[in-house]
Tab-separated table of C-alpha atoms in Angstrom:
chain	number	residue	atom	x	y	z
R	1	LYS	CA	-160.401	244.694	-91.903
R	2	GLN	CA	-163.786	246.279	-91.344
R	3	LYS	CA	-164.080	249.939	-92.057
R	4	SER	CA	-166.382	252.121	-90.035
R	5	ALA	CA	-169.044	254.016	-91.936
R	6	GLU	CA	-168.150	257.039	-89.842
R	7	PRO	CA	-165.615	259.341	-91.463
R	8	SER	CA	-162.427	259.573	-89.490
R	9	ALA	CA	-162.275	262.607	-87.244
R	10	THR	CA	-158.492	262.606	-87.520
R	11	ALA	CA	-158.203	262.566	-91.299
R	12	SER	CA	-154.824	263.838	-92.358
R	13	ASN	CA	-152.518	263.868	-95.322
R	14	GLU	CA	-150.038	261.516	-93.685
R	15	PRO	CA	-148.770	258.768	-95.979
R	16	VAL	CA	-150.396	255.390	-95.448
R	17	ALA	CA	-147.937	252.982	-93.862
R	18	GLY	CA	-147.421	249.518	-95.274
R	19	GLN	CA	-147.225	246.086	-93.688
R	20	SER	CA	-144.055	246.964	-91.787
R	21	ALA	CA	-145.954	249.533	-89.701
R	22	VAL	CA	-148.330	246.994	-88.165
R	23	GLN	CA	-147.708	246.951	-84.414
R	24	ASP	CA	-147.629	243.415	-83.021
R	25	ASP	CA	-145.708	242.592	-79.872
R	26	VAL	CA	-147.106	239.069	-79.557
R	27	SER	CA	-146.324	237.207	-82.763
R	28	GLN	CA	-142.959	235.859	-83.790
R	29	LYS	CA	-140.957	238.591	-85.530
R	30	ASN	CA	-140.791	238.710	-89.325
R	31	VAL	CA	-137.492	238.635	-91.208
R	32	VAL	CA	-137.106	242.435	-91.137
R	33	GLN	CA	-137.877	242.686	-87.431
R	34	VAL	CA	-135.443	239.872	-86.640
R	35	ALA	CA	-132.666	241.554	-88.644
R	36	ALA	CA	-133.465	244.933	-87.093
R	37	GLY	CA	-132.978	243.395	-83.652
R	38	SER	CA	-129.523	242.066	-84.537
R	39	LYS	CA	-126.459	244.174	-83.748
R	40	ASP	CA	-124.599	242.196	-86.438
R	41	HIS	CA	-126.983	243.267	-89.219
R	42	THR	CA	-127.184	247.070	-88.936
R	43	THR	CA	-125.657	247.512	-92.414
R	44	LEU	CA	-128.146	245.071	-93.953
R	45	VAL	CA	-131.071	246.815	-92.251
R	46	ALA	CA	-129.840	250.227	-93.455
R	47	ALA	CA	-129.596	248.799	-96.980
R	48	VAL	CA	-133.101	247.281	-96.845
R	49	LYS	CA	-134.450	250.669	-95.733
R	50	ALA	CA	-132.502	252.558	-98.435
R	51	GLY	CA	-133.698	250.039	-101.010
R	52	GLU	CA	-137.296	250.569	-99.852
R	53	LEU	CA	-137.760	246.828	-99.346
R	54	VAL	CA	-138.960	246.886	-95.726
R	55	ASP	CA	-142.634	246.468	-96.638
R	56	ALA	CA	-141.943	243.758	-99.236
R	57	LEU	CA	-139.975	241.708	-96.709
R	58	SER	CA	-142.609	242.287	-94.006
R	59	ASN	CA	-145.307	240.562	-96.078
R	60	ALA	CA	-146.453	236.984	-95.595
R	61	GLY	CA	-143.657	235.427	-97.611
R	62	PRO	CA	-142.471	232.830	-96.939
R	63	PHE	CA	-138.921	233.962	-97.551
R	64	THR	CA	-135.495	232.457	-97.213
R	65	VAL	CA	-133.183	235.398	-96.553
R	66	PHE	CA	-129.407	235.098	-96.706
R	67	ALA	CA	-128.353	237.872	-94.329
R	68	PRO	CA	-124.752	239.092	-94.556
R	69	THR	CA	-123.261	240.325	-91.292
R	70	ASN	CA	-121.787	243.807	-90.893
R	71	GLU	CA	-118.384	242.112	-91.112
R	72	ALA	CA	-119.384	240.611	-94.479
R	73	PHE	CA	-120.279	244.083	-95.795
R	74	SER	CA	-116.953	245.402	-94.529
R	75	LYS	CA	-115.147	242.903	-96.802
R	76	LEU	CA	-116.488	244.733	-99.876
R	77	PRO	CA	-114.162	247.265	-101.503
R	78	ALA	CA	-113.941	250.536	-99.560
R	79	GLY	CA	-116.832	252.890	-100.329
R	80	THR	CA	-119.043	250.193	-101.905
R	81	VAL	CA	-121.718	250.260	-99.213
R	82	GLU	CA	-121.773	254.072	-99.023
R	83	THR	CA	-122.138	254.264	-102.817
R	84	LEU	CA	-124.951	251.706	-102.881
R	85	LEU	CA	-126.872	253.556	-100.163
R	86	LYS	CA	-127.113	256.711	-102.312
R	87	PRO	CA	-130.616	257.314	-103.737
R	88	GLU	CA	-129.344	257.279	-107.319
R	89	ASN	CA	-128.123	253.698	-106.846
R	90	LYS	CA	-131.393	252.352	-105.415
R	91	GLU	CA	-132.037	249.969	-108.348
R	92	LYS	CA	-128.566	248.420	-108.066
R	93	LEU	CA	-128.980	248.124	-104.292
R	94	GLN	CA	-132.395	246.480	-104.724
R	95	ASP	CA	-130.901	244.037	-107.233
R	96	ILE	CA	-128.175	243.028	-104.764
R	97	LEU	CA	-130.592	242.752	-101.832
R	98	GLN	CA	-133.117	240.748	-103.866
R	99	TYR	CA	-130.264	238.389	-104.778
R	100	HIS	CA	-130.216	237.481	-101.063
R	101	VAL	CA	-133.911	236.483	-100.983
R	102	TYR	CA	-135.625	233.301	-102.132
R	103	VAL	CA	-139.416	233.023	-102.102
R	104	GLY	CA	-140.140	229.898	-100.124
R	105	VAL	CA	-138.486	228.285	-97.133
R	106	ILE	CA	-135.479	226.066	-97.672
R	107	LYS	CA	-134.456	224.320	-94.467
R	108	THR	CA	-130.836	223.253	-94.023
R	109	GLU	CA	-131.830	219.590	-93.873
R	110	ASN	CA	-133.414	219.961	-97.330
R	111	MET	CA	-130.371	221.655	-98.876
R	112	THR	CA	-128.400	219.538	-101.310
R	113	ASP	CA	-124.944	220.087	-102.709
R	114	GLY	CA	-125.187	221.885	-106.039
R	115	GLN	CA	-128.820	222.900	-105.502
R	116	ILE	CA	-129.772	226.033	-107.457
R	117	LEU	CA	-132.181	228.579	-105.988
R	118	ASN	CA	-133.803	231.210	-108.190
R	119	GLN	CA	-133.672	234.437	-106.201
R	120	VAL	CA	-136.154	237.336	-106.208
R	121	ASN	CA	-133.946	239.384	-108.580
R	122	GLY	CA	-134.033	236.569	-111.155
R	123	GLY	CA	-130.470	235.423	-110.517
R	124	ASN	CA	-129.494	232.001	-109.235
R	125	VAL	CA	-127.462	231.068	-106.184
R	126	LYS	CA	-125.837	227.711	-105.624
R	127	ILE	CA	-126.068	225.817	-102.357
R	128	GLY	CA	-123.084	223.820	-101.212
R	129	VAL	CA	-123.233	221.034	-98.621
R	130	LYS	CA	-120.002	219.511	-97.399
R	131	ASP	CA	-119.203	217.773	-94.118
R	132	GLY	CA	-122.552	218.854	-92.679
R	133	LYS	CA	-121.899	222.544	-93.402
R	134	GLN	CA	-123.950	224.609	-95.842
R	135	THR	CA	-122.781	227.428	-98.074
R	136	VAL	CA	-124.501	229.711	-100.571
R	137	ASN	CA	-122.310	230.839	-103.486
R	138	GLY	CA	-119.369	229.897	-101.262
R	139	ALA	CA	-120.496	232.068	-98.323
R	140	ASN	CA	-120.687	230.117	-95.079
R	141	ILE	CA	-124.036	229.816	-93.349
R	142	LEU	CA	-123.168	230.763	-89.764
R	143	ALA	CA	-126.573	230.557	-88.100
R	144	THR	CA	-130.236	229.857	-88.773
R	145	VAL	CA	-132.898	232.177	-87.370
R	146	PRO	CA	-136.577	231.308	-87.798
R	147	ALA	CA	-139.005	234.162	-88.445
R	148	SER	CA	-142.785	234.387	-88.735
R	149	ASN	CA	-142.580	234.797	-92.519
R	150	GLY	CA	-139.633	232.608	-93.341
R	151	ILE	CA	-136.121	231.768	-92.310
R	152	ILE	CA	-132.923	233.800	-92.098
R	153	TYR	CA	-129.490	232.362	-92.728
R	154	VAL	CA	-126.696	234.502	-91.335
R	155	ILE	CA	-123.852	234.447	-93.870
R	156	ASP	CA	-120.251	235.682	-93.829
R	157	ALA	CA	-120.148	237.278	-97.291
R	158	VAL	CA	-122.283	239.563	-99.431
R	159	LEU	CA	-123.741	237.760	-102.449
R	160	LEU	CA	-123.172	239.818	-105.577
R	161	PRO	CA	-125.304	239.026	-108.609
R	162	PRO	CA	-123.281	237.922	-111.626
R	163	ALA	CA	-122.720	240.706	-114.122
R	164	GLU	CA	-125.301	240.671	-116.883
R	165	LYS	CA	-123.981	239.113	-120.040
R	166	LYS	CA	-124.460	241.408	-123.010
């Protein structure tokens, strides 16, 4: 980006927006924009916003995102989502969301049964391939959605990181 030598006439104290604020109606949508456009992922989008991960997931990537549907979130114990969305639980929410993201693109045809992926939060997920169907930690991959900065796999369960061993 070239900056003008002229000082801005509209200087203000507004916060500087990150990558997610870039307006682009021409390019393929990134993983956040794709999810935001899906009526089945409103809970996930709310969680990404509450976890302040919108900008991170709007960057170049590439990312493989396992995106639980609203129905998947509804399978969690009552009150879980509401509790996670509270500001005081942001770190736990980020940990769970980052457990759904792999840096790199893994296409279904390259998935192998028993394959381990190291997720952004440091935890591992296990890919399953059986009878031409793929799973991640046992969650079924329902659909594949390409994005400009990666690939989204719609899944039917929320992936919860294993409890830390003390």
